[in-house]
Amino acid sequence: MFETIFGGISGLLGSVITSIVSYKTQKLKNEHDIAMADIELKKMDKEKEIMLAEAEANIRITEVETEAKIELADADVFKESIKAAQEKALSDKVHEMLLKGGRFSRIVAAFVAFLFGIVDFIKRMIRPSLTLYLVGLTTWITYIAWKIMETHNQQLTGKQATDIFDQVITIVIYLTVTCVTWWFGDRRMAKFLMRLNDGNIKDQSDLRKKTSSPSIPMM
């Protein structure tokens, strides 16, 4: 009798212990699965962040490359404009051909060289003349705005004159910076163009002296 009761209790206790162990095991397995799922989610989030960062970096690289191409194109245009500005209206070869002729041909060569020299002078003076004109014009407008601010003319209020004065000051500063940077860039580009062929400024100067036209004899 006692053995039967004890055996039943032992079997029931073993079943309870087995159930508890199975429950704990399943709980640990579930926790492990949840932890692994969290790790996978975090990994996916990290990969997503990396992909977004790579995409942003690629976009930035593309923008920089595009800006660089635009800058190079602007530099090429600037270089061509400098070349065009430095080209003579009358080539040295044509001048030499005229000088090789007779006296009348040399007279024509001198006259043509003089006329084309005037053309070259006008062409070279267009940009500085335009610069001086713009600076003078903005200075004159600034002076008028300043006088209006002093007299308080009824046709224009003091605030309007002040706005005009501020705008013109901004324009003057912009024009000044543009002119200075343009002239310095012009000189640097001119030196660069002289180095394009031989890489030596002195050699270019000697070459121009050797190929320069002979002086026209006095009649």
CSV table of C-alpha atoms in Angstrom, one decimal:
chain,number,residue,atom,x,y,z
A,1,MET,CA,0.0,0.0,0.0
A,2,PHE,CA,2.7,2.5,1.0
A,3,GLU,CA,4.8,1.5,-2.0
A,4,THR,CA,1.9,2.2,-4.3
A,5,ILE,CA,1.2,5.6,-2.8
A,6,PHE,CA,4.9,6.5,-2.8
A,7,GLY,CA,5.3,5.3,-6.4
A,8,GLY,CA,2.3,7.4,-7.5
A,9,ILE,CA,3.8,10.4,-5.7
A,10,SER,CA,7.2,9.8,-7.3
A,11,GLY,CA,5.7,9.5,-10.7
A,12,LEU,CA,3.6,12.6,-10.2
A,13,LEU,CA,6.7,14.5,-8.9
A,14,GLY,CA,8.8,13.3,-11.8
A,15,SER,CA,6.1,14.4,-14.3
A,16,VAL,CA,6.0,17.8,-12.6
A,17,ILE,CA,9.8,18.1,-12.7
A,18,THR,CA,9.8,17.0,-16.3
A,19,SER,CA,7.2,19.6,-17.2
A,20,ILE,CA,9.1,22.3,-15.3
A,21,VAL,CA,12.3,21.4,-17.1
A,22,SER,CA,10.6,21.3,-20.5
A,23,TYR,CA,9.0,24.7,-19.7
A,24,LYS,CA,12.3,26.2,-18.8
A,25,THR,CA,14.0,24.7,-21.8
A,26,GLN,CA,11.3,26.1,-24.1
A,27,LYS,CA,11.5,29.5,-22.4
A,28,LEU,CA,15.2,29.6,-22.9
A,29,LYS,CA,14.8,28.6,-26.5
A,30,ASN,CA,12.2,31.3,-27.0
A,31,GLU,CA,14.4,33.9,-25.4
A,32,HIS,CA,17.3,32.7,-27.5
A,33,ASP,CA,15.1,33.0,-30.7
A,34,ILE,CA,13.9,36.4,-29.6
A,35,ALA,CA,17.5,37.6,-28.9
A,36,MET,CA,18.7,36.2,-32.3
A,37,ALA,CA,15.7,38.0,-34.0
A,38,ASP,CA,16.7,41.2,-32.3
A,39,ILE,CA,20.3,40.8,-33.4
A,40,GLU,CA,19.1,40.2,-37.0
A,41,LEU,CA,16.9,43.3,-36.9
A,42,LYS,CA,19.8,45.4,-35.5
A,43,LYS,CA,22.0,43.9,-38.2
A,44,MET,CA,19.5,44.8,-40.9
A,45,ASP,CA,19.1,48.3,-39.4
A,46,LYS,CA,22.9,48.7,-39.4
A,47,GLU,CA,23.1,47.4,-43.0
A,48,LYS,CA,20.4,49.9,-43.9
A,49,GLU,CA,22.3,52.7,-42.3
A,50,ILE,CA,25.4,51.7,-44.1
A,51,MET,CA,23.6,51.5,-47.5
A,52,LEU,CA,22.1,55.0,-46.8
A,53,ALA,CA,25.5,56.3,-45.9
A,54,GLU,CA,27.0,54.8,-49.1
A,55,ALA,CA,24.2,56.3,-51.2
A,56,GLU,CA,24.7,59.7,-49.7
A,57,ALA,CA,28.4,59.4,-50.2
A,58,ASN,CA,27.9,58.4,-53.8
A,59,ILE,CA,25.5,61.3,-54.3
A,60,ARG,CA,28.1,63.7,-52.8
A,61,ILE,CA,30.9,62.3,-55.0
A,62,THR,CA,28.7,62.7,-58.0
A,63,GLU,CA,28.0,66.3,-57.0
A,64,VAL,CA,31.7,67.0,-56.5
A,65,GLU,CA,32.6,65.4,-59.8
A,66,THR,CA,29.9,67.5,-61.5
A,67,GLU,CA,31.1,70.7,-59.9
A,68,ALA,CA,34.7,69.8,-60.9
A,69,LYS,CA,33.6,69.3,-64.5
A,70,ILE,CA,31.8,72.6,-64.5
A,71,GLU,CA,34.9,74.3,-63.0
A,72,LEU,CA,37.1,72.7,-65.7
A,73,ALA,CA,34.7,73.8,-68.4
A,74,ASP,CA,34.7,77.4,-67.0
A,75,ALA,CA,38.5,77.3,-66.9
A,76,ASP,CA,38.6,76.1,-70.5
A,77,VAL,CA,36.2,78.9,-71.6
A,78,PHE,CA,38.3,81.4,-69.6
A,79,LYS,CA,41.5,80.2,-71.2
A,80,GLU,CA,40.0,80.4,-74.7
A,81,SER,CA,38.8,84.0,-74.0
A,82,ILE,CA,42.3,84.9,-72.9
A,83,LYS,CA,43.7,83.4,-76.1
A,84,ALA,CA,41.2,85.3,-78.2
A,85,ALA,CA,42.0,88.5,-76.4
A,86,GLN,CA,45.7,88.1,-77.0
A,87,GLU,CA,45.4,87.2,-80.7
A,88,LYS,CA,46.5,90.0,-83.1
A,89,ALA,CA,44.1,91.2,-85.7
A,90,LEU,CA,46.9,91.1,-88.2
A,91,SER,CA,49.0,87.9,-88.2
A,92,ASP,CA,52.8,88.2,-88.3
A,93,LYS,CA,53.0,86.0,-91.4
A,94,VAL,CA,50.8,88.5,-93.4
A,95,HIS,CA,52.8,91.4,-92.1
A,96,GLU,CA,56.1,89.7,-93.2
A,97,MET,CA,54.7,88.9,-96.6
A,98,LEU,CA,53.8,92.6,-97.1
A,99,LEU,CA,57.2,93.7,-95.9
A,100,LYS,CA,59.0,91.4,-98.4
A,101,GLY,CA,57.5,93.3,-101.3
A,102,GLY,CA,58.6,96.6,-102.8
A,103,ARG,CA,58.5,100.1,-101.4
A,104,PHE,CA,54.8,100.5,-102.0
A,105,SER,CA,54.1,97.2,-100.4
A,106,ARG,CA,56.1,98.3,-97.3
A,107,ILE,CA,54.1,101.5,-97.2
A,108,VAL,CA,50.9,99.5,-97.3
A,109,ALA,CA,52.2,97.1,-94.7
A,110,ALA,CA,53.0,100.1,-92.4
A,111,PHE,CA,49.6,101.6,-92.9
A,112,VAL,CA,47.8,98.2,-92.4
A,113,ALA,CA,49.8,97.5,-89.3
A,114,PHE,CA,48.9,100.9,-87.9
A,115,LEU,CA,45.2,100.3,-88.6
A,116,PHE,CA,45.2,96.8,-87.1
A,117,GLY,CA,47.2,98.1,-84.2
A,118,ILE,CA,44.4,100.5,-83.5
A,119,VAL,CA,41.9,97.6,-83.7
A,120,ASP,CA,44.0,95.6,-81.3
A,121,PHE,CA,44.2,98.6,-78.9
A,122,ILE,CA,40.4,99.1,-79.0
A,123,LYS,CA,39.8,95.3,-78.5
A,124,ARG,CA,42.1,95.3,-75.5
A,125,MET,CA,40.6,98.4,-74.0
A,126,ILE,CA,36.9,97.3,-74.2
A,127,ARG,CA,37.0,95.3,-71.0
A,128,PRO,CA,38.9,97.9,-68.8
A,129,SER,CA,36.8,100.7,-70.3
A,130,LEU,CA,33.6,98.8,-69.5
A,131,THR,CA,34.9,98.2,-66.0
A,132,LEU,CA,35.7,101.9,-65.5
A,133,TYR,CA,32.3,102.8,-66.9
A,134,LEU,CA,30.4,100.5,-64.5
A,135,VAL,CA,32.4,101.6,-61.5
A,136,GLY,CA,31.9,105.2,-62.4
A,137,LEU,CA,28.2,104.7,-63.0
A,138,THR,CA,27.7,103.0,-59.6
A,139,THR,CA,29.7,105.7,-57.9
A,140,TRP,CA,27.5,108.3,-59.5
A,141,ILE,CA,24.3,106.5,-58.5
A,142,THR,CA,25.7,106.3,-55.0
A,143,TYR,CA,26.4,110.0,-54.9
A,144,ILE,CA,22.9,110.8,-56.0
A,145,ALA,CA,21.4,108.5,-53.4
A,146,TRP,CA,23.6,110.1,-50.8
A,147,LYS,CA,22.4,113.6,-51.8
A,148,ILE,CA,18.8,112.4,-51.7
A,149,MET,CA,19.4,111.1,-48.2
A,150,GLU,CA,20.8,114.6,-47.2
A,151,THR,CA,18.0,116.7,-48.8
A,152,HIS,CA,15.0,114.3,-48.2
A,153,ASN,CA,13.5,115.0,-51.5
A,154,GLN,CA,9.7,114.5,-51.6
A,155,GLN,CA,9.9,112.3,-54.7
A,156,LEU,CA,11.9,109.7,-52.8
A,157,THR,CA,11.7,108.9,-49.1
A,158,GLY,CA,14.7,108.6,-46.9
A,159,LYS,CA,14.2,104.9,-46.5
A,160,GLN,CA,14.0,104.4,-50.2
A,161,ALA,CA,17.2,106.4,-50.7
A,162,THR,CA,18.8,104.3,-47.9
A,163,ASP,CA,17.8,101.1,-49.7
A,164,ILE,CA,19.3,102.4,-53.0
A,165,PHE,CA,22.5,103.4,-51.2
A,166,ASP,CA,22.8,99.9,-49.6
A,167,GLN,CA,22.2,98.2,-52.9
A,168,VAL,CA,24.7,100.3,-54.7
A,169,ILE,CA,27.3,99.8,-52.1
A,170,THR,CA,26.8,96.0,-52.5
A,171,ILE,CA,27.1,96.4,-56.3
A,172,VAL,CA,30.3,98.5,-55.9
A,173,ILE,CA,31.9,95.8,-53.6
A,174,TYR,CA,30.8,93.1,-56.0
A,175,LEU,CA,32.3,94.9,-59.0
A,176,THR,CA,35.5,95.7,-57.2
A,177,VAL,CA,36.0,92.1,-56.2
A,178,THR,CA,35.2,90.9,-59.7
A,179,CYS,CA,37.5,93.3,-61.4
A,180,VAL,CA,40.4,92.6,-59.1
A,181,THR,CA,40.1,88.8,-59.3
A,182,TRP,CA,39.6,89.0,-63.0
A,183,TRP,CA,42.7,91.1,-63.6
A,184,PHE,CA,44.9,88.9,-61.4
A,185,GLY,CA,43.4,85.8,-63.1
A,186,ASP,CA,44.0,87.3,-66.5
A,187,ARG,CA,47.7,87.9,-65.7
A,188,ARG,CA,48.2,84.4,-64.2
A,189,MET,CA,46.4,82.8,-67.2
A,190,ALA,CA,48.6,84.8,-69.6
A,191,LYS,CA,51.7,83.5,-68.0
A,192,PHE,CA,50.3,80.0,-68.1
A,193,LEU,CA,49.5,80.3,-71.8
A,194,MET,CA,53.1,81.4,-72.4
A,195,ARG,CA,54.3,78.1,-70.8
A,196,LEU,CA,52.0,75.9,-72.9
A,197,ASN,CA,54.5,75.1,-75.7
A,198,ASP,CA,58.0,75.1,-74.2
A,199,GLY,CA,57.4,75.6,-70.5
A,200,ASN,CA,59.8,78.5,-70.5
A,201,ILE,CA,58.8,82.2,-70.6
A,202,LYS,CA,62.3,83.3,-71.6
A,203,ASP,CA,62.3,81.0,-74.6
A,204,GLN,CA,59.0,82.3,-75.7
A,205,SER,CA,60.3,85.9,-75.4
A,206,ASP,CA,63.4,85.0,-77.5
A,207,LEU,CA,61.2,83.3,-80.1
A,208,ARG,CA,59.1,86.4,-80.5
A,209,LYS,CA,62.2,88.5,-80.9
A,210,LYS,CA,63.6,86.2,-83.6
A,211,THR,CA,60.3,86.1,-85.5
A,212,SER,CA,59.4,89.8,-85.0
A,213,SER,CA,59.0,91.9,-88.2
A,214,PRO,CA,62.0,93.9,-89.3
A,215,SER,CA,61.8,97.6,-89.0
A,216,ILE,CA,60.4,99.6,-91.9
A,217,PRO,CA,63.2,101.6,-93.6
A,218,MET,CA,62.7,105.3,-93.7
A,219,MET,CA,62.0,106.7,-97.1
